N, CA, C and O atoms as CSV, one atom per row, in Angstrom:
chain,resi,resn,atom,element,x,y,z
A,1,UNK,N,N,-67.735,-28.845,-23.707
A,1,UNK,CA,C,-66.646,-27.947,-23.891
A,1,UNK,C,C,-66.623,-26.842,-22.850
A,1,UNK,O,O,-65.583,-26.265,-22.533
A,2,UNK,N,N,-68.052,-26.517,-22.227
A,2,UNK,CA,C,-67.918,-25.089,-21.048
A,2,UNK,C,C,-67.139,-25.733,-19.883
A,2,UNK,O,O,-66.458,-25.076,-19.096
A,3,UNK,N,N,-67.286,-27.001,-19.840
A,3,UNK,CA,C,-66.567,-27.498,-18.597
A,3,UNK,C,C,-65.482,-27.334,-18.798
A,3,UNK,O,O,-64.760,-26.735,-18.002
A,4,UNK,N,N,-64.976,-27.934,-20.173
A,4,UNK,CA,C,-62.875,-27.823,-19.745
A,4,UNK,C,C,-62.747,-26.671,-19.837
A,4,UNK,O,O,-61.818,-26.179,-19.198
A,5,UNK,N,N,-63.678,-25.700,-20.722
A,5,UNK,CA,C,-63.113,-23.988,-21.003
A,5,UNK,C,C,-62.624,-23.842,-18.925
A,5,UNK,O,O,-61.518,-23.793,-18.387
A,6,UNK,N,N,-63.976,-23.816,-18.350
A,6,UNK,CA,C,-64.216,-23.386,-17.341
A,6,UNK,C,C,-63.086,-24.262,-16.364
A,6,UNK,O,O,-62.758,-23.637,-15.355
A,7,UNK,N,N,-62.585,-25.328,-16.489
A,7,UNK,CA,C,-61.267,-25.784,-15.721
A,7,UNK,C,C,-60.341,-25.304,-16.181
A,7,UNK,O,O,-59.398,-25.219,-15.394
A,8,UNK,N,N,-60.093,-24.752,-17.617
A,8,UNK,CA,C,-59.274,-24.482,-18.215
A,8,UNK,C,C,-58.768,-22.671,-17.496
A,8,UNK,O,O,-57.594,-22.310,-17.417
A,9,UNK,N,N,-59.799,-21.927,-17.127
A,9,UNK,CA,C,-59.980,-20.639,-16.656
A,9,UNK,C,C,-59.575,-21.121,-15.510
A,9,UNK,O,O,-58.362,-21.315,-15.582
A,10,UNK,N,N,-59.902,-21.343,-14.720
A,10,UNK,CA,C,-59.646,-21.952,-13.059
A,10,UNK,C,C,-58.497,-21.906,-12.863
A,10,UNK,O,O,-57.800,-21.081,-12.272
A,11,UNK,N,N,-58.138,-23.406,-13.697
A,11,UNK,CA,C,-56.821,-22.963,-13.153
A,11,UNK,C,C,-55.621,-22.377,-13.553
A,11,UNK,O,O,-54.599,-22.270,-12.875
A,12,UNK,N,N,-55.786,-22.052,-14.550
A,12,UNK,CA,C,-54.834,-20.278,-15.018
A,12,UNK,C,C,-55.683,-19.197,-13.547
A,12,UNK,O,O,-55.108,-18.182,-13.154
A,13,UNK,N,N,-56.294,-19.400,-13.269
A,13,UNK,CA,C,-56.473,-17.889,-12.245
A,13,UNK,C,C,-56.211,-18.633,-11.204
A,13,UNK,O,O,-56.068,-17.921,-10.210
A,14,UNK,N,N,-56.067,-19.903,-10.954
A,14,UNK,CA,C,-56.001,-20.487,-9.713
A,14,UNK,C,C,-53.908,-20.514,-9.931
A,14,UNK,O,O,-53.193,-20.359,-8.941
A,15,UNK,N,N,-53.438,-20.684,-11.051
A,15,UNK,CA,C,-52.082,-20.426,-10.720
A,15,UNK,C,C,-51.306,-19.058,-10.758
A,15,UNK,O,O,-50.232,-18.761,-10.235
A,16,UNK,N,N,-52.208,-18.273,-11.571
A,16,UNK,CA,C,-51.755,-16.840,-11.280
A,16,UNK,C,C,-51.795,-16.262,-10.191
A,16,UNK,O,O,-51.170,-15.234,-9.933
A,17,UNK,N,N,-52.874,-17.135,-9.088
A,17,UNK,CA,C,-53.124,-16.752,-7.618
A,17,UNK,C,C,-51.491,-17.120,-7.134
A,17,UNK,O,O,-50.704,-16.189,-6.965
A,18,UNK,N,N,-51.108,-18.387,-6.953
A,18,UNK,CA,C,-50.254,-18.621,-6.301
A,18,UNK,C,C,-48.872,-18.156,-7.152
A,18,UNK,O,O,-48.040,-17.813,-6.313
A,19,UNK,N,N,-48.530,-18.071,-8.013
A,19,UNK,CA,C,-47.587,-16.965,-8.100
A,19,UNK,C,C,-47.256,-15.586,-8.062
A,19,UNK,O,O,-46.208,-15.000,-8.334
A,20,UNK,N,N,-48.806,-15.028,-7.513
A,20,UNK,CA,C,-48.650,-13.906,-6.649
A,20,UNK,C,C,-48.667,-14.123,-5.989
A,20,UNK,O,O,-48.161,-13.180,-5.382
A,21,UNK,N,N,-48.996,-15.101,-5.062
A,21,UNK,CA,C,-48.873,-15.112,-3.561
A,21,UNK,C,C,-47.422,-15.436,-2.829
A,21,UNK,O,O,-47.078,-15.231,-1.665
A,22,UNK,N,N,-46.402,-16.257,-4.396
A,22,UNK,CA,C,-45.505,-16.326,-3.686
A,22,UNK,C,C,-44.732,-15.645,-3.662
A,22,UNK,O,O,-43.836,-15.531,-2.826
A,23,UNK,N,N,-45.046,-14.730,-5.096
A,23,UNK,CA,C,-43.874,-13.675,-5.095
A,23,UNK,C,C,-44.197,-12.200,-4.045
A,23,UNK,O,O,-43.331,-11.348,-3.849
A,24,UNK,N,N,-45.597,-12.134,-3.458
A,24,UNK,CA,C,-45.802,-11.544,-2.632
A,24,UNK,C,C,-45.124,-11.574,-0.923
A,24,UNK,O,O,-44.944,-10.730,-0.044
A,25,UNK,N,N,-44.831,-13.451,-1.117
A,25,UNK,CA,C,-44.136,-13.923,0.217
A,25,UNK,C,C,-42.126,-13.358,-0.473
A,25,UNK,O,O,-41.146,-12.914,0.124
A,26,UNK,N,N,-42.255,-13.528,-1.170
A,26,UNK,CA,C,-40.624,-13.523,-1.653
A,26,UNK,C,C,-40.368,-12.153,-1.729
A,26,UNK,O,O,-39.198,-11.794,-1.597
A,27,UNK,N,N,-41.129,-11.426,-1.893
A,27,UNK,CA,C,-41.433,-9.758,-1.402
A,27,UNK,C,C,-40.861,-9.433,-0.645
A,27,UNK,O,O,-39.728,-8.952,-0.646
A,28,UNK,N,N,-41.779,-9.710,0.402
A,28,UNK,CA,C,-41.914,-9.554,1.695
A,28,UNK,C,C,-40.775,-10.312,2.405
A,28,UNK,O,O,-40.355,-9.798,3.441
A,29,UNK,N,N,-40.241,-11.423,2.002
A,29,UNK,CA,C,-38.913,-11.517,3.099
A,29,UNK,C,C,-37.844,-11.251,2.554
A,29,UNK,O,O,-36.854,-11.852,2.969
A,30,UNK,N,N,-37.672,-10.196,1.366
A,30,UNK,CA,C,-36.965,-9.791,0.453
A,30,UNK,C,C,-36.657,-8.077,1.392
A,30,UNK,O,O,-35.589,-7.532,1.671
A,31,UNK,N,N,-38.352,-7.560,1.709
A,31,UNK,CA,C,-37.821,-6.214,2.370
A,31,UNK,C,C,-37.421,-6.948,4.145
A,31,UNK,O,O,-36.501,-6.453,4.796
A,32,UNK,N,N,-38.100,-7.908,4.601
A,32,UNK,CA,C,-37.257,-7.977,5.624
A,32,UNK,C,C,-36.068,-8.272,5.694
A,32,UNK,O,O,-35.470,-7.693,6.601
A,33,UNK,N,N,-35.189,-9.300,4.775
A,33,UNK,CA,C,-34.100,-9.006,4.477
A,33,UNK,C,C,-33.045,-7.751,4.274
A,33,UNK,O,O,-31.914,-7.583,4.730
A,34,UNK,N,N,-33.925,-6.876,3.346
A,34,UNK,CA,C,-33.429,-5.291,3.575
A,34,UNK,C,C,-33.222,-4.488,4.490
A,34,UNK,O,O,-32.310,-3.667,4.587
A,35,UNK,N,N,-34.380,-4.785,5.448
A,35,UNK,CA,C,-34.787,-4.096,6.709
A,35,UNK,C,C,-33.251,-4.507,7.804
A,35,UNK,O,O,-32.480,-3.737,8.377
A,36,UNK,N,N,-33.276,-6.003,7.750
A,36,UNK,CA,C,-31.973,-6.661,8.580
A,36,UNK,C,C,-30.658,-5.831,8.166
A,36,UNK,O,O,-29.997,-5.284,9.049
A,37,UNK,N,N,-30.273,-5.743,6.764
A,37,UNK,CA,C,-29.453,-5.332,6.446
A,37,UNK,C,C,-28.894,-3.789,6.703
A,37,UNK,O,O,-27.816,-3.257,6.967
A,38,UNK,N,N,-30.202,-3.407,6.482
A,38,UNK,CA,C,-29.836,-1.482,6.718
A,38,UNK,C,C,-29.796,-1.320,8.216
A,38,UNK,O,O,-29.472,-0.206,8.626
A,39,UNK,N,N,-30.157,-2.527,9.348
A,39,UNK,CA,C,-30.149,-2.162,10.459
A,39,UNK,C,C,-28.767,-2.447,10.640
A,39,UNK,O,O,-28.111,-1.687,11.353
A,40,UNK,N,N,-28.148,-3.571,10.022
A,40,UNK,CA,C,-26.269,-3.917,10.511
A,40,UNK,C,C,-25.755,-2.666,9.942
A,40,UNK,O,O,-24.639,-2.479,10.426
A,41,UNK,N,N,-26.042,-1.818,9.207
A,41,UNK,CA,C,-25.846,-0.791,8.792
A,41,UNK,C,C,-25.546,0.563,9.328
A,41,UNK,O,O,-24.637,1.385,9.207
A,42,UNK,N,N,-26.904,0.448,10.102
A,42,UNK,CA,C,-27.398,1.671,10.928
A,42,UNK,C,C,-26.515,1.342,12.730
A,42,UNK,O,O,-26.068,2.094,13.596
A,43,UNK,N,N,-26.610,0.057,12.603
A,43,UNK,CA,C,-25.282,-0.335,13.977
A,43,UNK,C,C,-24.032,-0.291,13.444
A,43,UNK,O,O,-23.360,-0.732,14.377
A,44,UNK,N,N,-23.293,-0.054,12.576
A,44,UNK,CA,C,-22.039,-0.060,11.731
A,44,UNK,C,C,-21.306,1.250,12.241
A,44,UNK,O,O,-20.263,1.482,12.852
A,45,UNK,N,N,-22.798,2.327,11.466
A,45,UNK,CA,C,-22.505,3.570,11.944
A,45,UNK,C,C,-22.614,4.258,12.705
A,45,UNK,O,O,-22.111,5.380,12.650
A,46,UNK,N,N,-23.675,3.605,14.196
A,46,UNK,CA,C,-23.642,4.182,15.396
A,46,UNK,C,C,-22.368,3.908,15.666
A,46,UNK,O,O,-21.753,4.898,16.062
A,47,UNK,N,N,-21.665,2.800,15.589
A,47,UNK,CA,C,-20.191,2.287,16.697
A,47,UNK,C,C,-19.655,3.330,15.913
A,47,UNK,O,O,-19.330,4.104,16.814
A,48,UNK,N,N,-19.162,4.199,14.282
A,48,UNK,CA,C,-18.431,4.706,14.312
A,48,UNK,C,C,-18.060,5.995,14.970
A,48,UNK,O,O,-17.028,6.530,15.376
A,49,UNK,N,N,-20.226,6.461,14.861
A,49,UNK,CA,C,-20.166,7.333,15.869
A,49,UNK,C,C,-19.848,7.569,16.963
A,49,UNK,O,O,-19.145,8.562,17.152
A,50,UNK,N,N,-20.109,7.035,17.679
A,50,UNK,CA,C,-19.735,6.549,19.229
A,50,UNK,C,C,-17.861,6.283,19.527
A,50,UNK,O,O,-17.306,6.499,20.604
A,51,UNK,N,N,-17.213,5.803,18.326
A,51,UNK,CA,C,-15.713,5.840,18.321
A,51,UNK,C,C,-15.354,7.246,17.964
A,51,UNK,O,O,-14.248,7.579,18.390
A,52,UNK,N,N,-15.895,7.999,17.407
A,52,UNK,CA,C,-15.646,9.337,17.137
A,52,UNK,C,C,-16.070,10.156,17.892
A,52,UNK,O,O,-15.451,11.214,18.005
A,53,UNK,N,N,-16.987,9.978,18.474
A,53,UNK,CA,C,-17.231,10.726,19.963
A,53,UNK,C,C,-16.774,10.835,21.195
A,53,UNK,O,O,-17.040,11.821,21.883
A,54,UNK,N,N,-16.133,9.974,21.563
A,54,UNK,CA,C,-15.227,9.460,22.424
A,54,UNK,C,C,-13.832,10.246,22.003
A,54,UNK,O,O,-13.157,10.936,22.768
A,55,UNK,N,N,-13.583,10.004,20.736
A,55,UNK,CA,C,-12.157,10.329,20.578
A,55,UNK,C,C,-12.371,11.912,20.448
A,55,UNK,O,O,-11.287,12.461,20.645
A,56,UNK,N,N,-13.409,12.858,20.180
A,56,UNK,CA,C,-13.366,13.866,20.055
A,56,UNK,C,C,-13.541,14.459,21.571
A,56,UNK,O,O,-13.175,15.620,21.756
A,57,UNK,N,N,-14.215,13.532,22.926
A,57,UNK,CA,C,-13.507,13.980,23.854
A,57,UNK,C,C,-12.367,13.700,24.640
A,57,UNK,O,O,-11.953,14.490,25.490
A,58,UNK,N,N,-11.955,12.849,24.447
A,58,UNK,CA,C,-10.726,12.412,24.680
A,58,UNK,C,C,-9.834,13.647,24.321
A,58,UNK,O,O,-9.312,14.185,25.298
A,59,UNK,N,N,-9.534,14.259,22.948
A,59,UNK,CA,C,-9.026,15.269,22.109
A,59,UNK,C,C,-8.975,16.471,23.196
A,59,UNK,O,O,-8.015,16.833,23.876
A,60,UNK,N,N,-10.596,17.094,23.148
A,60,UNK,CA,C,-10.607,18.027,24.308
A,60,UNK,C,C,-9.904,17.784,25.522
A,60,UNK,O,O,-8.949,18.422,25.966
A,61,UNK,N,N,-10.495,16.763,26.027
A,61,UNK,CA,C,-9.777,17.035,27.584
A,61,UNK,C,C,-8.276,16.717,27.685
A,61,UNK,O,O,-7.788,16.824,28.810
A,62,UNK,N,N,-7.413,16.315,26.600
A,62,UNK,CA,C,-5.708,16.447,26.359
A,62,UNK,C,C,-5.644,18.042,25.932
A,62,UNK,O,O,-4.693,18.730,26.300
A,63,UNK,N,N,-6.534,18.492,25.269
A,63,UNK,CA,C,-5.912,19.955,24.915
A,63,UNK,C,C,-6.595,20.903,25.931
A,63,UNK,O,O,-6.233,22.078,25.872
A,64,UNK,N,N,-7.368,20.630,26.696
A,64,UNK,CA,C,-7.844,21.455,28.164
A,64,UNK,C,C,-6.793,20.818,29.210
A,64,UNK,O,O,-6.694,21.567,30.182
A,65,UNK,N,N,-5.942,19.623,29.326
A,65,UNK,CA,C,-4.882,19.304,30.097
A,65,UNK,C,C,-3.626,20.298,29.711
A,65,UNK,O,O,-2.937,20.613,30.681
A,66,UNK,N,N,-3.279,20.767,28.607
A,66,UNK,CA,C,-2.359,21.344,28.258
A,66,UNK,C,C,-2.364,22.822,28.759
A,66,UNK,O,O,-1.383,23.556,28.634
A,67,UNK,N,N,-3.401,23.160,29.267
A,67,UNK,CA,C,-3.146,24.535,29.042
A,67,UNK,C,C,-2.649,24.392,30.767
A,67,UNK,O,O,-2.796,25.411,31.443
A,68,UNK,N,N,-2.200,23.419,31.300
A,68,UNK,CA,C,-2.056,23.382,32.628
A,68,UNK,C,C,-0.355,22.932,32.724
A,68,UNK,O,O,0.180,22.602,33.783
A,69,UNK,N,N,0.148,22.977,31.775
A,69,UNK,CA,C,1.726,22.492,31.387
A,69,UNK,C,C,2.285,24.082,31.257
A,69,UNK,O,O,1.854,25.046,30.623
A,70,UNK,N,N,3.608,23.881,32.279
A,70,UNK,CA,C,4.437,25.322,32.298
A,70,UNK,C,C,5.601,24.757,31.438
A,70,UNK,O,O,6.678,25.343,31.544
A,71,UNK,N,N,5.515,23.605,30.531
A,71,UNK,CA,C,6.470,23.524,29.621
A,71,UNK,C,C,6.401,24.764,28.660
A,71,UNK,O,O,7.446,25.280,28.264
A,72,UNK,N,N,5.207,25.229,28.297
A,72,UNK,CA,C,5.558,25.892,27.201
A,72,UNK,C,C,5.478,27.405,27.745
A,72,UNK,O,O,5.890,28.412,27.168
A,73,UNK,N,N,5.012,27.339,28.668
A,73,UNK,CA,C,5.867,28.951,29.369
A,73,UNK,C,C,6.959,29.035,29.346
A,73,UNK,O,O,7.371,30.178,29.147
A,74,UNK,N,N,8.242,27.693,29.568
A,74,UNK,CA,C,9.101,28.161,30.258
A,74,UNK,C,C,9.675,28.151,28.951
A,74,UNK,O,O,10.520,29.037,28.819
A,75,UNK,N,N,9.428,27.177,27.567
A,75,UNK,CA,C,9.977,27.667,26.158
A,75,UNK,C,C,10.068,28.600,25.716
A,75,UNK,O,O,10.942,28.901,24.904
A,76,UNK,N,N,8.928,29.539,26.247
A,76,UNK,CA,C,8.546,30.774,25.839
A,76,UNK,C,C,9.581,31.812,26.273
A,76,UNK,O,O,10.106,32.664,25.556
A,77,UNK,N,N,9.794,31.576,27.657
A,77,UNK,CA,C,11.149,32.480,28.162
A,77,UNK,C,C,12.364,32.267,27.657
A,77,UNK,O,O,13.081,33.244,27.442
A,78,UNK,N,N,12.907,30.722,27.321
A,78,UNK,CA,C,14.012,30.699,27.185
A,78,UNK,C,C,14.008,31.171,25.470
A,78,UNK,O,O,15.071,31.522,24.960
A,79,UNK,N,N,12.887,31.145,24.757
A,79,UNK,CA,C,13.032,31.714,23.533
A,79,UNK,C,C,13.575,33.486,23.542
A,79,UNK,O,O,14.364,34.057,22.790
A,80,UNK,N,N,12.605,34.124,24.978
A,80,UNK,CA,C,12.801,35.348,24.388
A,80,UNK,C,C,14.462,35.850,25.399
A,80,UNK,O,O,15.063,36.924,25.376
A,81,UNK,N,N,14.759,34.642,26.143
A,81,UNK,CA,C,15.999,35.271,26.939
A,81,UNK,C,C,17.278,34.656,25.540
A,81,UNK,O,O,18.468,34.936,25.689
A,82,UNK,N,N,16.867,33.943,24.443
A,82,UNK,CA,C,17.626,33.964,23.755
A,82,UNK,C,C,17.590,34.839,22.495
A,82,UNK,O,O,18.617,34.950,21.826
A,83,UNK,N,N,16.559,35.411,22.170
A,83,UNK,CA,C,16.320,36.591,21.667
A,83,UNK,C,C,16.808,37.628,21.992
A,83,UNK,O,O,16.891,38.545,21.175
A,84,UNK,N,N,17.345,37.782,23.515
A,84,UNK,CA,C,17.717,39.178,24.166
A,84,UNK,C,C,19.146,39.150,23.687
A,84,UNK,O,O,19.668,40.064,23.049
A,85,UNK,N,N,19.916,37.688,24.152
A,85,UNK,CA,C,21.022,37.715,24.090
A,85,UNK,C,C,21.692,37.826,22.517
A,85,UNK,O,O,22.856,38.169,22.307
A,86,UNK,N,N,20.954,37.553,21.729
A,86,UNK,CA,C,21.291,37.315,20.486
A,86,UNK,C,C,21.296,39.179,19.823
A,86,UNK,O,O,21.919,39.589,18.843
A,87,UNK,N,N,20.702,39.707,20.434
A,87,UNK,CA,C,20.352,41.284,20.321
A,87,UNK,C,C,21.255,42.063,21.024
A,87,UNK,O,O,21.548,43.217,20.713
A,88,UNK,N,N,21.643,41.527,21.849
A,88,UNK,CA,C,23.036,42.053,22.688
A,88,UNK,C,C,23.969,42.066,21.976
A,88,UNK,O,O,24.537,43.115,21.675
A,89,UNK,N,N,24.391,40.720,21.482
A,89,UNK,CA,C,25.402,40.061,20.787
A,89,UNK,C,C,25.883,40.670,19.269
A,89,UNK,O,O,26.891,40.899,18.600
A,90,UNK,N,N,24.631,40.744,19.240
A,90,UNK,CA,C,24.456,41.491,17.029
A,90,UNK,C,C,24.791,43.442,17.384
A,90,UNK,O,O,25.418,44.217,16.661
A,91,UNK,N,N,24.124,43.731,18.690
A,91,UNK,CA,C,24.812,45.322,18.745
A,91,UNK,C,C,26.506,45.378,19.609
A,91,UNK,O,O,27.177,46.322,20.027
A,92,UNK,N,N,26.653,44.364,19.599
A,92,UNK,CA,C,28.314,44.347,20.198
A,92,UNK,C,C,28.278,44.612,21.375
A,92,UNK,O,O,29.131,45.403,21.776
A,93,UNK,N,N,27.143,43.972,22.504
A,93,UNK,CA,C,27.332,44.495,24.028
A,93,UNK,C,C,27.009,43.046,24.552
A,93,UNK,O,O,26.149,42.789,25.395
A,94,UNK,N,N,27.808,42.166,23.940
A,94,UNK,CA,C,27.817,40.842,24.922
A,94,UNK,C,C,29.084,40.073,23.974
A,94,UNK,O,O,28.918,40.055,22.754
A,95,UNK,N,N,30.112,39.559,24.452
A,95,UNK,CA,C,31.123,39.398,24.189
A,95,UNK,C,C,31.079,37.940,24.519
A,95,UNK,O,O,30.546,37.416,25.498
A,96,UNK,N,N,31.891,37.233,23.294
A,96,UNK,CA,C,31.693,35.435,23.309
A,96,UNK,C,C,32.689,35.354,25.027
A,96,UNK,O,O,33.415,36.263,25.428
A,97,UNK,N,N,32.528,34.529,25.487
A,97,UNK,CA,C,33.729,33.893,26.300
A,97,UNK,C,C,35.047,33.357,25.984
A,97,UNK,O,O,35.892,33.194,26.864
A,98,UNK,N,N,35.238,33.094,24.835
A,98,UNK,CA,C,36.375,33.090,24.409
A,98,UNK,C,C,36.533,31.545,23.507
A,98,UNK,O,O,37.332,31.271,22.611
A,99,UNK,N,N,35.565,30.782,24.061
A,99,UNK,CA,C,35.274,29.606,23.454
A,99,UNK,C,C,35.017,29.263,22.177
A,99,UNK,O,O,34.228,30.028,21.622
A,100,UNK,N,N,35.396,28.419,21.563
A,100,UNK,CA,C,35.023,27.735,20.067
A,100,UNK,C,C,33.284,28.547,19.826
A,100,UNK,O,O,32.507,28.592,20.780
A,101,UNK,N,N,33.016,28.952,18.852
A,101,UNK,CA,C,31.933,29.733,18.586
A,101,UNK,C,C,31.084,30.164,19.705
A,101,UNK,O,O,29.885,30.049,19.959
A,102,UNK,N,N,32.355,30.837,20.443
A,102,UNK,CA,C,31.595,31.656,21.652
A,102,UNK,C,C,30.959,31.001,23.027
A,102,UNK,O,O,30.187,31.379,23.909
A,103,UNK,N,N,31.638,29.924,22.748
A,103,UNK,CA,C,31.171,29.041,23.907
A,103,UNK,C,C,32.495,29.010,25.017
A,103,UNK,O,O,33.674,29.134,24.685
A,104,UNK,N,N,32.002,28.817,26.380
A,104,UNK,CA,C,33.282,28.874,27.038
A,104,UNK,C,C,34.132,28.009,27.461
A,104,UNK,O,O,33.849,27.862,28.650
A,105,UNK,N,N,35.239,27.169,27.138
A,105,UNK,CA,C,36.535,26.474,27.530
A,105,UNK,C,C,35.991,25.760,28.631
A,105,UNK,O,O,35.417,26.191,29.630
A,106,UNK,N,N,36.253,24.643,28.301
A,106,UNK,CA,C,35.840,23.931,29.337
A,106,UNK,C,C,37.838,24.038,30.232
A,106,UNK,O,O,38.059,23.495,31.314
């Protein structure tokens, strides 16, 4: 009877071996699996970075191009030369031309 006890022990510890060993392997390509994954991850969000970095200089150097546009100077004048006239006009020292709402006859 010590013999089968003793085969009987064996191999219960001889199969508890290998189902740790495999779930130790199934582990283990379980975190390398993880590892793969969080890296498509971690490249996912460099490219977004890298698309957002780009576009945030891109951004700058259109709004450092702008300050080189005399469009909006020259809006700026014709705003306040229509401001003047409109101030002329409201104290009674600029007179329509005679035209349909002050515009002049063609």
């Amino acid at each position: 009877m010590d013999v089968k006890r003793g085969v009987a022990e064996a191999s219960t510890a001889f199969s508890e071996f290998v189902v740790t060993v495999l779930n130790e392997s199934s582990l283990g390509l379980y975190r390398i699996q993880e590892h793969v994954h969080r890296k498509h991850d971690i490249l996912a969000i460099d490219s977004d970075v890298t698309r957002s970095k780009e576009d945030v200089k891109e951004a700058r150097d259109i709004i450092s191009s702008l300050r080189n546009l005399t469009a909006f100077e020259q809006c700026s004048d014709y705003i306040k030369r229509v401001a003047t006239v409109r101030d002329l006009a409201g104290a009674g020292l600029l007179k329509p031309a005679g035209g349909r709402r002050g515009y002049p006859r063609k």
